[in-house]
Amino acid sequence: MASNETRSSKSVVWMKEVKTVSLVAAPMVAATLLQYLGYFLSTLMVGHLDDQLSLSAASIATAFSLVTGFTLLVSPSSVSSFPLPFCFSVLPTLIGWRDCNMQAGMAGGLETLCGQAYGAGQHQKLATYTYSAVASMTLLCFPISILWLFFTNKLLILTGQDHSISNLARSYSICLIPGLFAYALLQPMIRFFQTQSLLLPVLFSSLAAICVHVPLCWVLVFRTRLGCIGAGLSTSVSTWANTILLGTYMVCSPKCAETMAEFRWKDVLVESWAFLRFAVPSAIMTCLEWWSFDVLILLSGLLPNPKLETSVLSICFSISYMHSTIPLGFAATISTRVSNELGAGNAKAAKLAMKVVMVLLATELVVIILPLLFLRHFLGYAFSSDKEIVDYVATMAPFLCLQCITDALQAVLSGVVRGSGKQKLGAFVNLGAYYLVGTPLAAILAFVAHLRGKGLLIGISTGAGLQASLFAVTIVLTNWEQQASKSRERIFRGGEPEGP
C-alpha cells in the first residue's frame, strides 16, 4: 500500500512538472517562431522584387549585421557575387533569426542572475540586473553602429564582394542601426519576463510586432521607391514596436510590481560588473557555436558545383532552423526552471525539471524526425522545383535528421548550463567541440573523403553531439545540492560564475 502511494505521489509531482514546463515552453516556442518570421518575411519580400542586386545586398547586409552586431550582442558568410538560387540568398536571414547571438548571447547572462534571484525571492534584483544589461548592451551598440555606418561596404569589398552589392548592403545595414539599439533593450526584457515564467506578454508583443512588420514591409518594399531598403526600415520599426509594447507592460502591469525597482545609477554600475561576468562567457559560448555554421557555408562554396551544394545546404539549414524553434523553447524553459529552483535551494526540483524536459524533447524528436525521413523525397519541393536539388535534398535527409537530433540535445543541455551559471565551462566546451572536432572533421569528410555536403553535415553533427555529451557528463557529475547553495550565496552576497 505504501509503495502504491509513493508511486502515485511521484506521478502527481511528475505531471505537475510536465504542466509547468509546457505552460512555459509553448508560448516561448511561439514567440521564437514569430521572431524568426520577421527576418524571413523581409527577405522573402525583397526576393519578389525580381532584382538580384537588391536580394543579394539585403542578404549580405543581414548576414554582416548578424555576425558583427546581433550575433555579437544577439550569419553566414557573405553570398558570392555570382547569381545564386533564391534559397541560398535567403539563408542569411534564416540563420539570422537564430543568430541573434551576441545580444541574445549576452542577455543569456540574465538567465542565470534573474532566474536565481527570482527563485531566491530577491525579486527587485530582477529589475536592477535588467537595467544593468540594457546599459551594458546599449554601450556596445555604439561601436557596432560606427562599424556599420562607415565600414560595411569597405569590409565586404575586401572579402571579394561586388562593389554595387557592397554599397547597397551598407545602406541596408544603416537602416538596421535603430533596430540594433531596440534589440539591446528587447533581449534583456525578454529574459526579465522569461525568468518569471511570464511568457504571454512576450508572445503577444511579438505577435503585435509581426502585425506591424508585414504590412509596413510590403508598403515600403513594393509601394515606395525604397525597395530593399524598406525591408531594413520595417525591421527596425517592428523591433521598436515590440520593445515599446513589452517595456510598457513591464512598467505598468501590476504583475511586474514585485520585480520592478527604481532606477539608480549606483546600483546599475555595481550590478553591471556582475552581469558582465556571466554575459561575456555566455556570448562567447553562443557565438562560438553559431560561427561554426558560417564556416560550413564558406566551405560549401569551395565544393565542386558550388551552386548546387550551397543551395541544398541552405535548404537543410532552413529546415533545421525551423525545427529548432521547439528545442530553443525547451532550452529557455529548462534554463528558467533550473535557475529558479537553484535560487530557491530546491536541487531535487531542478533535477526533476531536467528529466521532464528531456522526456518531452525525446517525444518531440520522434514526432518530427520520422515524418522528415518518410517525406524526404518531397522536402525539396518546398524550396525549389529543380529536380537535381530535390533529389540531392532527399539523399541529405538522413544526415539532416542526425543534425536536428544533436542540435536539439545540445540546445536543451545548453539551457541547463546557462541556468546553473556554468557559461565559462560552456564556452570552453563549444570551442573544443566545434573548432577542434566538428569543423575540421567536416572539412576532412567533405574534401578528403569526397562526401561533399553530407560530410559537412556529419562533421557539424559530430561537433554538436560531442558538445551535448560533454554537457551531459558535466550535469550528471554536478553536485546539485552544492550548486543550489552556491547559487543562493551568489544572489545574497555576490560571487563569480562557475569556472571551467
PDB file of N, CA and C in Angstrom, residues 179-271:
ATOM      1  N   GLY A 179      17.202  49.438 -35.116  1.00  0.00           N
ATOM      2  CA  GLY A 179      16.773  48.148 -34.590  1.00  0.00           C
ATOM      3  C   GLY A 179      17.795  47.516 -33.671  1.00  0.00           C
ATOM      4  N   LEU A 180      19.084  47.790 -33.915  1.00  0.00           N
ATOM      5  CA  LEU A 180      20.145  47.279 -33.047  1.00  0.00           C
ATOM      6  C   LEU A 180      19.979  47.809 -31.627  1.00  0.00           C
ATOM      7  N   PHE A 181      19.710  49.105 -31.509  1.00  0.00           N
ATOM      8  CA  PHE A 181      19.511  49.699 -30.185  1.00  0.00           C
ATOM      9  C   PHE A 181      18.227  49.175 -29.533  1.00  0.00           C
ATOM     10  N   ALA A 182      17.191  48.973 -30.343  1.00  0.00           N
ATOM     11  CA  ALA A 182      15.958  48.396 -29.801  1.00  0.00           C
ATOM     12  C   ALA A 182      16.207  46.994 -29.272  1.00  0.00           C
ATOM     13  N   TYR A 183      17.029  46.243 -29.997  1.00  0.00           N
ATOM     14  CA  TYR A 183      17.325  44.870 -29.600  1.00  0.00           C
ATOM     15  C   TYR A 183      18.069  44.818 -28.274  1.00  0.00           C
ATOM     16  N   ALA A 184      18.900  45.850 -28.021  1.00  0.00           N
ATOM     17  CA  ALA A 184      19.640  45.920 -26.760  1.00  0.00           C
ATOM     18  C   ALA A 184      18.704  46.111 -25.577  1.00  0.00           C
ATOM     19  N   LEU A 185      17.528  46.654 -25.819  1.00  0.00           N
ATOM     20  CA  LEU A 185      16.511  46.771 -24.771  1.00  0.00           C
ATOM     21  C   LEU A 185      15.618  45.537 -24.736  1.00  0.00           C
ATOM     22  N   LEU A 186      15.293  45.040 -25.931  1.00  0.00           N
ATOM     23  CA  LEU A 186      14.317  43.955 -26.038  1.00  0.00           C
ATOM     24  C   LEU A 186      14.810  42.659 -25.419  1.00  0.00           C
ATOM     25  N   GLN A 187      16.050  42.253 -25.733  1.00  0.00           N
ATOM     26  CA  GLN A 187      16.545  40.969 -25.245  1.00  0.00           C
ATOM     27  C   GLN A 187      16.599  40.883 -23.716  1.00  0.00           C
ATOM     28  N   PRO A 188      17.113  41.903 -23.003  1.00  0.00           N
ATOM     29  CA  PRO A 188      17.056  41.838 -21.535  1.00  0.00           C
ATOM     30  C   PRO A 188      15.625  41.781 -21.000  1.00  0.00           C
ATOM     31  N   MET A 189      14.707  42.512 -21.640  1.00  0.00           N
ATOM     32  CA  MET A 189      13.322  42.478 -21.171  1.00  0.00           C
ATOM     33  C   MET A 189      12.707  41.094 -21.360  1.00  0.00           C
ATOM     34  N   ILE A 190      13.031  40.449 -22.479  1.00  0.00           N
ATOM     35  CA  ILE A 190      12.527  39.088 -22.692  1.00  0.00           C
ATOM     36  C   ILE A 190      13.009  38.169 -21.575  1.00  0.00           C
ATOM     37  N   ARG A 191      14.303  38.293 -21.191  1.00  0.00           N
ATOM     38  CA  ARG A 191      14.826  37.465 -20.099  1.00  0.00           C
ATOM     39  C   ARG A 191      14.174  37.832 -18.767  1.00  0.00           C
ATOM     40  N   PHE A 192      13.847  39.106 -18.571  1.00  0.00           N
ATOM     41  CA  PHE A 192      13.150  39.559 -17.366  1.00  0.00           C
ATOM     42  C   PHE A 192      11.826  38.813 -17.214  1.00  0.00           C
ATOM     43  N   PHE A 193      11.075  38.710 -18.306  1.00  0.00           N
ATOM     44  CA  PHE A 193       9.796  38.000 -18.263  1.00  0.00           C
ATOM     45  C   PHE A 193       9.999  36.491 -18.232  1.00  0.00           C
ATOM     46  N   GLN A 194      10.946  36.009 -19.013  1.00  0.00           N
ATOM     47  CA  GLN A 194      11.181  34.567 -19.112  1.00  0.00           C
ATOM     48  C   GLN A 194      11.513  33.955 -17.766  1.00  0.00           C
ATOM     49  N   THR A 195      12.374  34.607 -16.995  1.00  0.00           N
ATOM     50  CA  THR A 195      12.821  34.036 -15.722  1.00  0.00           C
ATOM     51  C   THR A 195      11.733  34.067 -14.654  1.00  0.00           C
ATOM     52  N   GLN A 196      10.628  34.765 -14.941  1.00  0.00           N
ATOM     53  CA  GLN A 196       9.464  34.724 -14.049  1.00  0.00           C
ATOM     54  C   GLN A 196       8.381  33.791 -14.586  1.00  0.00           C
ATOM     55  N   SER A 197       8.691  33.105 -15.690  1.00  0.00           N
ATOM     56  CA  SER A 197       7.714  32.262 -16.397  1.00  0.00           C
ATOM     57  C   SER A 197       6.500  33.080 -16.818  1.00  0.00           C
ATOM     58  N   LEU A 198       6.723  34.343 -17.143  1.00  0.00           N
ATOM     59  CA  LEU A 198       5.664  35.253 -17.570  1.00  0.00           C
ATOM     60  C   LEU A 198       5.828  35.473 -19.073  1.00  0.00           C
ATOM     61  N   LEU A 199       5.342  34.506 -19.858  1.00  0.00           N
ATOM     62  CA  LEU A 199       5.662  34.483 -21.290  1.00  0.00           C
ATOM     63  C   LEU A 199       4.576  35.035 -22.198  1.00  0.00           C
ATOM     64  N   LEU A 200       3.345  35.126 -21.727  1.00  0.00           N
ATOM     65  CA  LEU A 200       2.277  35.621 -22.600  1.00  0.00           C
ATOM     66  C   LEU A 200       2.523  37.055 -23.079  1.00  0.00           C
ATOM     67  N   PRO A 201       3.033  37.957 -22.230  1.00  0.00           N
ATOM     68  CA  PRO A 201       3.354  39.297 -22.748  1.00  0.00           C
ATOM     69  C   PRO A 201       4.379  39.259 -23.879  1.00  0.00           C
ATOM     70  N   VAL A 202       5.381  38.379 -23.761  1.00  0.00           N
ATOM     71  CA  VAL A 202       6.394  38.243 -24.815  1.00  0.00           C
ATOM     72  C   VAL A 202       5.746  37.739 -26.100  1.00  0.00           C
ATOM     73  N   LEU A 203       4.858  36.769 -25.963  1.00  0.00           N
ATOM     74  CA  LEU A 203       4.172  36.212 -27.133  1.00  0.00           C
ATOM     75  C   LEU A 203       3.310  37.263 -27.820  1.00  0.00           C
ATOM     76  N   PHE A 204       2.507  37.982 -27.042  1.00  0.00           N
ATOM     77  CA  PHE A 204       1.582  38.948 -27.636  1.00  0.00           C
ATOM     78  C   PHE A 204       2.317  40.154 -28.227  1.00  0.00           C
ATOM     79  N   SER A 205       3.400  40.585 -27.590  1.00  0.00           N
ATOM     80  CA  SER A 205       4.159  41.704 -28.160  1.00  0.00           C
ATOM     81  C   SER A 205       4.848  41.283 -29.460  1.00  0.00           C
ATOM     82  N   SER A 206       5.324  40.032 -29.519  1.00  0.00           N
ATOM     83  CA  SER A 206       5.930  39.518 -30.753  1.00  0.00           C
ATOM     84  C   SER A 206       4.892  39.411 -31.863  1.00  0.00           C
ATOM     85  N   LEU A 207       3.688  38.973 -31.501  1.00  0.00           N
ATOM     86  CA  LEU A 207       2.602  38.880 -32.477  1.00  0.00           C
ATOM     87  C   LEU A 207       2.220  40.266 -32.999  1.00  0.00           C
ATOM     88  N   ALA A 208       2.138  41.234 -32.088  1.00  0.00           N
ATOM     89  CA  ALA A 208       1.808  42.602 -32.498  1.00  0.00           C
ATOM     90  C   ALA A 208       2.892  43.171 -33.413  1.00  0.00           C
ATOM     91  N   ALA A 209       4.149  42.863 -33.100  1.00  0.00           N
ATOM     92  CA  ALA A 209       5.257  43.356 -33.927  1.00  0.00           C
ATOM     93  C   ALA A 209       5.185  42.793 -35.341  1.00  0.00           C
ATOM     94  N   ILE A 210       4.824  41.514 -35.462  1.00  0.00           N
ATOM     95  CA  ILE A 210       4.672  40.910 -36.792  1.00  0.00           C
ATOM     96  C   ILE A 210       3.517  41.569 -37.548  1.00  0.00           C
ATOM     97  N   CYS A 211       2.438  41.876 -36.823  1.00  0.00           N
ATOM     98  CA  CYS A 211       1.290  42.536 -37.458  1.00  0.00           C
ATOM     99  C   CYS A 211       1.659  43.934 -37.960  1.00  0.00           C
ATOM    100  N   VAL A 212       2.608  44.571 -37.303  1.00  0.00           N
ATOM    101  CA  VAL A 212       3.122  45.856 -37.782  1.00  0.00           C
ATOM    102  C   VAL A 212       4.089  45.641 -38.944  1.00  0.00           C
ATOM    103  N   HIS A 213       4.937  44.641 -38.801  1.00  0.00           N
ATOM    104  CA  HIS A 213       6.029  44.435 -39.748  1.00  0.00           C
ATOM    105  C   HIS A 213       5.545  44.069 -41.149  1.00  0.00           C
ATOM    106  N   VAL A 214       4.623  43.134 -41.238  1.00  0.00           N
ATOM    107  CA  VAL A 214       4.225  42.603 -42.549  1.00  0.00           C
ATOM    108  C   VAL A 214       3.624  43.680 -43.456  1.00  0.00           C
ATOM    109  N   PRO A 215       2.576  44.399 -43.026  1.00  0.00           N
ATOM    110  CA  PRO A 215       2.037  45.425 -43.938  1.00  0.00           C
ATOM    111  C   PRO A 215       3.009  46.579 -44.184  1.00  0.00           C
ATOM    112  N   LEU A 216       3.762  46.971 -43.148  1.00  0.00           N
ATOM    113  CA  LEU A 216       4.717  48.064 -43.323  1.00  0.00           C
ATOM    114  C   LEU A 216       5.810  47.680 -44.312  1.00  0.00           C
ATOM    115  N   CYS A 217       6.322  46.464 -44.187  1.00  0.00           N
ATOM    116  CA  CYS A 217       7.360  45.988 -45.099  1.00  0.00           C
ATOM    117  C   CYS A 217       6.824  45.929 -46.529  1.00  0.00           C
ATOM    118  N   TRP A 218       5.603  45.451 -46.691  1.00  0.00           N
ATOM    119  CA  TRP A 218       5.002  45.355 -48.029  1.00  0.00           C
ATOM    120  C   TRP A 218       4.875  46.739 -48.662  1.00  0.00           C
ATOM    121  N   VAL A 219       4.399  47.710 -47.871  1.00  0.00           N
ATOM    122  CA  VAL A 219       4.230  49.073 -48.393  1.00  0.00           C
ATOM    123  C   VAL A 219       5.580  49.680 -48.767  1.00  0.00           C
ATOM    124  N   LEU A 220       6.562  49.566 -47.870  1.00  0.00           N
ATOM    125  CA  LEU A 220       7.856  50.195 -48.115  1.00  0.00           C
ATOM    126  C   LEU A 220       8.624  49.533 -49.258  1.00  0.00           C
ATOM    127  N   VAL A 221       8.469  48.216 -49.399  1.00  0.00           N
ATOM    128  CA  VAL A 221       9.204  47.498 -50.447  1.00  0.00           C
ATOM    129  C   VAL A 221       8.543  47.661 -51.814  1.00  0.00           C
ATOM    130  N   PHE A 222       7.200  47.535 -51.856  1.00  0.00           N
ATOM    131  CA  PHE A 222       6.513  47.482 -53.152  1.00  0.00           C
ATOM    132  C   PHE A 222       5.794  48.776 -53.548  1.00  0.00           C
ATOM    133  N   ARG A 223       5.492  49.637 -52.587  1.00  0.00           N
ATOM    134  CA  ARG A 223       4.706  50.834 -52.908  1.00  0.00           C
ATOM    135  C   ARG A 223       5.507  52.130 -52.781  1.00  0.00           C
ATOM    136  N   THR A 224       6.764  52.039 -52.507  1.00  0.00           N
ATOM    137  CA  THR A 224       7.643  53.209 -52.489  1.00  0.00           C
ATOM    138  C   THR A 224       8.867  52.890 -53.341  1.00  0.00           C
ATOM    139  N   ARG A 225       9.737  53.861 -53.470  1.00  0.00           N
ATOM    140  CA  ARG A 225      10.960  53.645 -54.242  1.00  0.00           C
ATOM    141  C   ARG A 225      12.097  53.117 -53.377  1.00  0.00           C
ATOM    142  N   LEU A 226      11.786  52.782 -52.145  1.00  0.00           N
ATOM    143  CA  LEU A 226      12.844  52.332 -51.236  1.00  0.00           C
ATOM    144  C   LEU A 226      13.351  50.940 -51.590  1.00  0.00           C
ATOM    145  N   GLY A 227      12.483  50.083 -52.115  1.00  0.00           N
ATOM    146  CA  GLY A 227      12.907  48.726 -52.468  1.00  0.00           C
ATOM    147  C   GLY A 227      13.397  47.958 -51.259  1.00  0.00           C
ATOM    148  N   CYS A 228      14.576  47.342 -51.381  1.00  0.00           N
ATOM    149  CA  CYS A 228      15.087  46.500 -50.295  1.00  0.00           C
ATOM    150  C   CYS A 228      15.387  47.315 -49.039  1.00  0.00           C
ATOM    151  N   ILE A 229      15.681  48.613 -49.198  1.00  0.00           N
ATOM    152  CA  ILE A 229      15.936  49.462 -48.038  1.00  0.00           C
ATOM    153  C   ILE A 229      14.700  49.512 -47.139  1.00  0.00           C
ATOM    154  N   GLY A 230      13.518  49.448 -47.755  1.00  0.00           N
ATOM    155  CA  GLY A 230      12.277  49.447 -46.992  1.00  0.00           C
ATOM    156  C   GLY A 230      12.169  48.264 -46.056  1.00  0.00           C
ATOM    157  N   ALA A 231      12.722  47.117 -46.470  1.00  0.00           N
ATOM    158  CA  ALA A 231      12.699  45.934 -45.602  1.00  0.00           C
ATOM    159  C   ALA A 231      13.534  46.171 -44.349  1.00  0.00           C
ATOM    160  N   GLY A 232      14.693  46.814 -44.518  1.00  0.00           N
ATOM    161  CA  GLY A 232      15.526  47.127 -43.365  1.00  0.00           C
ATOM    162  C   GLY A 232      14.852  48.094 -42.417  1.00  0.00           C
ATOM    163  N   LEU A 233      14.202  49.125 -42.976  1.00  0.00           N
ATOM    164  CA  LEU A 233      13.499  50.102 -42.139  1.00  0.00           C
ATOM    165  C   LEU A 233      12.347  49.455 -41.379  1.00  0.00           C
ATOM    166  N   SER A 234      11.590  48.604 -42.058  1.00  0.00           N
ATOM    167  CA  SER A 234      10.446  47.961 -41.399  1.00  0.00           C
ATOM    168  C   SER A 234      10.904  47.024 -40.291  1.00  0.00           C
ATOM    169  N   THR A 235      12.058  46.388 -40.475  1.00  0.00           N
ATOM    170  CA  THR A 235      12.602  45.531 -39.422  1.00  0.00           C
ATOM    171  C   THR A 235      12.916  46.346 -38.174  1.00  0.00           C
ATOM    172  N   SER A 236      13.532  47.505 -38.355  1.00  0.00           N
ATOM    173  CA  SER A 236      13.844  48.366 -37.213  1.00  0.00           C
ATOM    174  C   SER A 236      12.576  48.880 -36.538  1.00  0.00           C
ATOM    175  N   VAL A 237      11.593  49.295 -37.349  1.00  0.00           N
ATOM    176  CA  VAL A 237      10.343  49.821 -36.784  1.00  0.00           C
ATOM    177  C   VAL A 237       9.614  48.750 -35.982  1.00  0.00           C
ATOM    178  N   SER A 238       9.514  47.542 -36.528  1.00  0.00           N
ATOM    179  CA  SER A 238       8.795  46.474 -35.826  1.00  0.00           C
ATOM    180  C   SER A 238       9.538  46.033 -34.571  1.00  0.00           C
ATOM    181  N   THR A 239      10.869  46.085 -34.597  1.00  0.00           N
ATOM    182  CA  THR A 239      11.635  45.759 -33.391  1.00  0.00           C
ATOM    183  C   THR A 239      11.371  46.784 -32.298  1.00  0.00           C
ATOM    184  N   TRP A 240      11.311  48.056 -32.680  1.00  0.00           N
ATOM    185  CA  TRP A 240      10.971  49.096 -31.704  1.00  0.00           C
ATOM    186  C   TRP A 240       9.539  48.937 -31.201  1.00  0.00           C
ATOM    187  N   ALA A 241       8.619  48.548 -32.084  1.00  0.00           N
ATOM    188  CA  ALA A 241       7.233  48.325 -31.659  1.00  0.00           C
ATOM    189  C   ALA A 241       7.170  47.229 -30.601  1.00  0.00           C
ATOM    190  N   ASN A 242       7.895  46.141 -30.852  1.00  0.00           N
ATOM    191  CA  ASN A 242       7.967  45.046 -29.885  1.00  0.00           C
ATOM    192  C   ASN A 242       8.547  45.532 -28.563  1.00  0.00           C
ATOM    193  N   THR A 243       9.635  46.300 -28.650  1.00  0.00           N
ATOM    194  CA  THR A 243      10.317  46.798 -27.455  1.00  0.00           C
ATOM    195  C   THR A 243       9.422  47.731 -26.645  1.00  0.00           C
ATOM    196  N   ILE A 244       8.751  48.656 -27.324  1.00  0.00           N
ATOM    197  CA  ILE A 244       7.894  49.625 -26.626  1.00  0.00           C
ATOM    198  C   ILE A 244       6.714  48.928 -25.956  1.00  0.00           C
ATOM    199  N   LEU A 245       6.094  47.983 -26.661  1.00  0.00           N
ATOM    200  CA  LEU A 245       4.961  47.261 -26.080  1.00  0.00           C
ATOM    201  C   LEU A 245       5.378  46.476 -24.844  1.00  0.00           C
ATOM    202  N   LEU A 246       6.497  45.759 -24.955  1.00  0.00           N
ATOM    203  CA  LEU A 246       6.948  44.948 -23.828  1.00  0.00           C
ATOM    204  C   LEU A 246       7.406  45.838 -22.673  1.00  0.00           C
ATOM    205  N   GLY A 247       8.084  46.945 -23.000  1.00  0.00           N
ATOM    206  CA  GLY A 247       8.528  47.872 -21.960  1.00  0.00           C
ATOM    207  C   GLY A 247       7.369  48.521 -21.240  1.00  0.00           C
ATOM    208  N   THR A 248       6.314  48.869 -21.986  1.00  0.00           N
ATOM    209  CA  THR A 248       5.125  49.466 -21.369  1.00  0.00           C
ATOM    210  C   THR A 248       4.469  48.490 -20.406  1.00  0.00           C
ATOM    211  N   TYR A 249       4.375  47.231 -20.825  1.00  0.00           N
ATOM    212  CA  TYR A 249       3.798  46.212 -19.943  1.00  0.00           C
ATOM    213  C   TYR A 249       4.662  46.038 -18.698  1.00  0.00           C
ATOM    214  N   MET A 250       5.963  46.030 -18.884  1.00  0.00           N
ATOM    215  CA  MET A 250       6.894  45.849 -17.771  1.00  0.00           C
ATOM    216  C   MET A 250       6.727  46.946 -16.721  1.00  0.00           C
ATOM    217  N   VAL A 251       6.545  48.180 -17.170  1.00  0.00           N
ATOM    218  CA  VAL A 251       6.445  49.322 -16.257  1.00  0.00           C
ATOM    219  C   VAL A 251       5.051  49.445 -15.644  1.00  0.00           C
ATOM    220  N   CYS A 252       4.018  49.144 -16.427  1.00  0.00           N
ATOM    221  CA  CYS A 252       2.650  49.451 -15.996  1.00  0.00           C
ATOM    222  C   CYS A 252       1.878  48.275 -15.402  1.00  0.00           C
ATOM    223  N   SER A 253       2.249  47.057 -15.742  1.00  0.00           N
ATOM    224  CA  SER A 253       1.446  45.915 -15.298  1.00  0.00           C
ATOM    225  C   SER A 253       1.632  45.629 -13.808  1.00  0.00           C
ATOM    226  N   PRO A 254       0.536  45.380 -13.092  1.00  0.00           N
ATOM    227  CA  PRO A 254       0.650  45.001 -11.673  1.00  0.00           C
ATOM    228  C   PRO A 254       1.365  43.668 -11.476  1.00  0.00           C
ATOM    229  N   LYS A 255       1.406  42.826 -12.529  1.00  0.00           N
ATOM    230  CA  LYS A 255       2.101  41.544 -12.409  1.00  0.00           C
ATOM    231  C   LYS A 255       3.608  41.720 -12.264  1.00  0.00           C
ATOM    232  N   CYS A 256       4.110  42.887 -12.664  1.00  0.00           N
ATOM    233  CA  CYS A 256       5.551  43.159 -12.555  1.00  0.00           C
ATOM    234  C   CYS A 256       5.883  44.045 -11.355  1.00  0.00           C
ATOM    235  N   ALA A 257       4.876  44.359 -10.540  1.00  0.00           N
ATOM    236  CA  ALA A 257       5.091  45.307  -9.440  1.00  0.00           C
ATOM    237  C   ALA A 257       6.161  44.821  -8.466  1.00  0.00           C
ATOM    238  N   GLU A 258       6.149  43.515  -8.158  1.00  0.00           N
ATOM    239  CA  GLU A 258       7.104  42.986  -7.179  1.00  0.00           C
ATOM    240  C   GLU A 258       8.522  42.943  -7.720  1.00  0.00           C
ATOM    241  N   THR A 259       8.664  42.817  -9.026  1.00  0.00           N
ATOM    242  CA  THR A 259      10.003  42.653  -9.608  1.00  0.00           C
ATOM    243  C   THR A 259      10.564  43.943 -10.197  1.00  0.00           C
ATOM    244  N   MET A 260       9.811  45.024 -10.128  1.00  0.00           N
ATOM    245  CA  MET A 260      10.312  46.317 -10.588  1.00  0.00           C
ATOM    246  C   MET A 260      11.018  47.042  -9.445  1.00  0.00           C
ATOM    247  N   ALA A 261      11.992  47.869  -9.812  1.00  0.00           N
ATOM    248  CA  ALA A 261      12.737  48.648  -8.818  1.00  0.00           C
ATOM    249  C   ALA A 261      13.081  50.000  -9.417  1.00  0.00           C
ATOM    250  N   GLU A 262      13.304  50.961  -8.545  1.00  0.00           N
ATOM    251  CA  GLU A 262      13.686  52.292  -9.005  1.00  0.00           C
ATOM    252  C   GLU A 262      15.063  52.237  -9.664  1.00  0.00           C
ATOM    253  N   PHE A 263      15.203  52.986 -10.746  1.00  0.00           N
ATOM    254  CA  PHE A 263      16.486  53.029 -11.456  1.00  0.00           C
ATOM    255  C   PHE A 263      17.469  53.897 -10.672  1.00  0.00           C
ATOM    256  N   ARG A 264      18.576  53.273 -10.234  1.00  0.00           N
ATOM    257  CA  ARG A 264      19.635  54.006  -9.537  1.00  0.00           C
ATOM    258  C   ARG A 264      20.961  53.707 -10.230  1.00  0.00           C
ATOM    259  N   TRP A 265      21.649  54.747 -10.676  1.00  0.00           N
ATOM    260  CA  TRP A 265      22.899  54.564 -11.398  1.00  0.00           C
ATOM    261  C   TRP A 265      23.920  53.783 -10.581  1.00  0.00           C
ATOM    262  N   LYS A 266      23.981  54.045  -9.286  1.00  0.00           N
ATOM    263  CA  LYS A 266      24.962  53.358  -8.446  1.00  0.00           C
ATOM    264  C   LYS A 266      24.728  51.850  -8.477  1.00  0.00           C
ATOM    265  N   ASP A 267      23.469  51.443  -8.299  1.00  0.00           N
ATOM    266  CA  ASP A 267      23.142  50.012  -8.319  1.00  0.00           C
ATOM    267  C   ASP A 267      23.409  49.406  -9.696  1.00  0.00           C
ATOM    268  N   VAL A 268      23.078  50.167 -10.737  1.00  0.00           N
ATOM    269  CA  VAL A 268      23.280  49.670 -12.099  1.00  0.00           C
ATOM    270  C   VAL A 268      24.758  49.446 -12.378  1.00  0.00           C
ATOM    271  N   LEU A 269      25.599  50.383 -11.969  1.00  0.00           N
ATOM    272  CA  LEU A 269      27.041  50.251 -12.198  1.00  0.00           C
ATOM    273  C   LEU A 269      27.618  49.069 -11.432  1.00  0.00           C
ATOM    274  N   VAL A 270      27.170  48.896 -10.189  1.00  0.00           N
ATOM    275  CA  VAL A 270      27.665  47.778  -9.378  1.00  0.00           C
ATOM    276  C   VAL A 270      27.256  46.446  -9.998  1.00  0.00           C
ATOM    277  N   GLU A 271      25.988  46.333 -10.386  1.00  0.00           N
ATOM    278  CA  GLU A 271      25.485  45.063 -10.919  1.00  0.00           C
ATOM    279  C   GLU A 271      25.915  44.824 -12.362  1.00  0.00           C
TER     280      GLU A 271
END
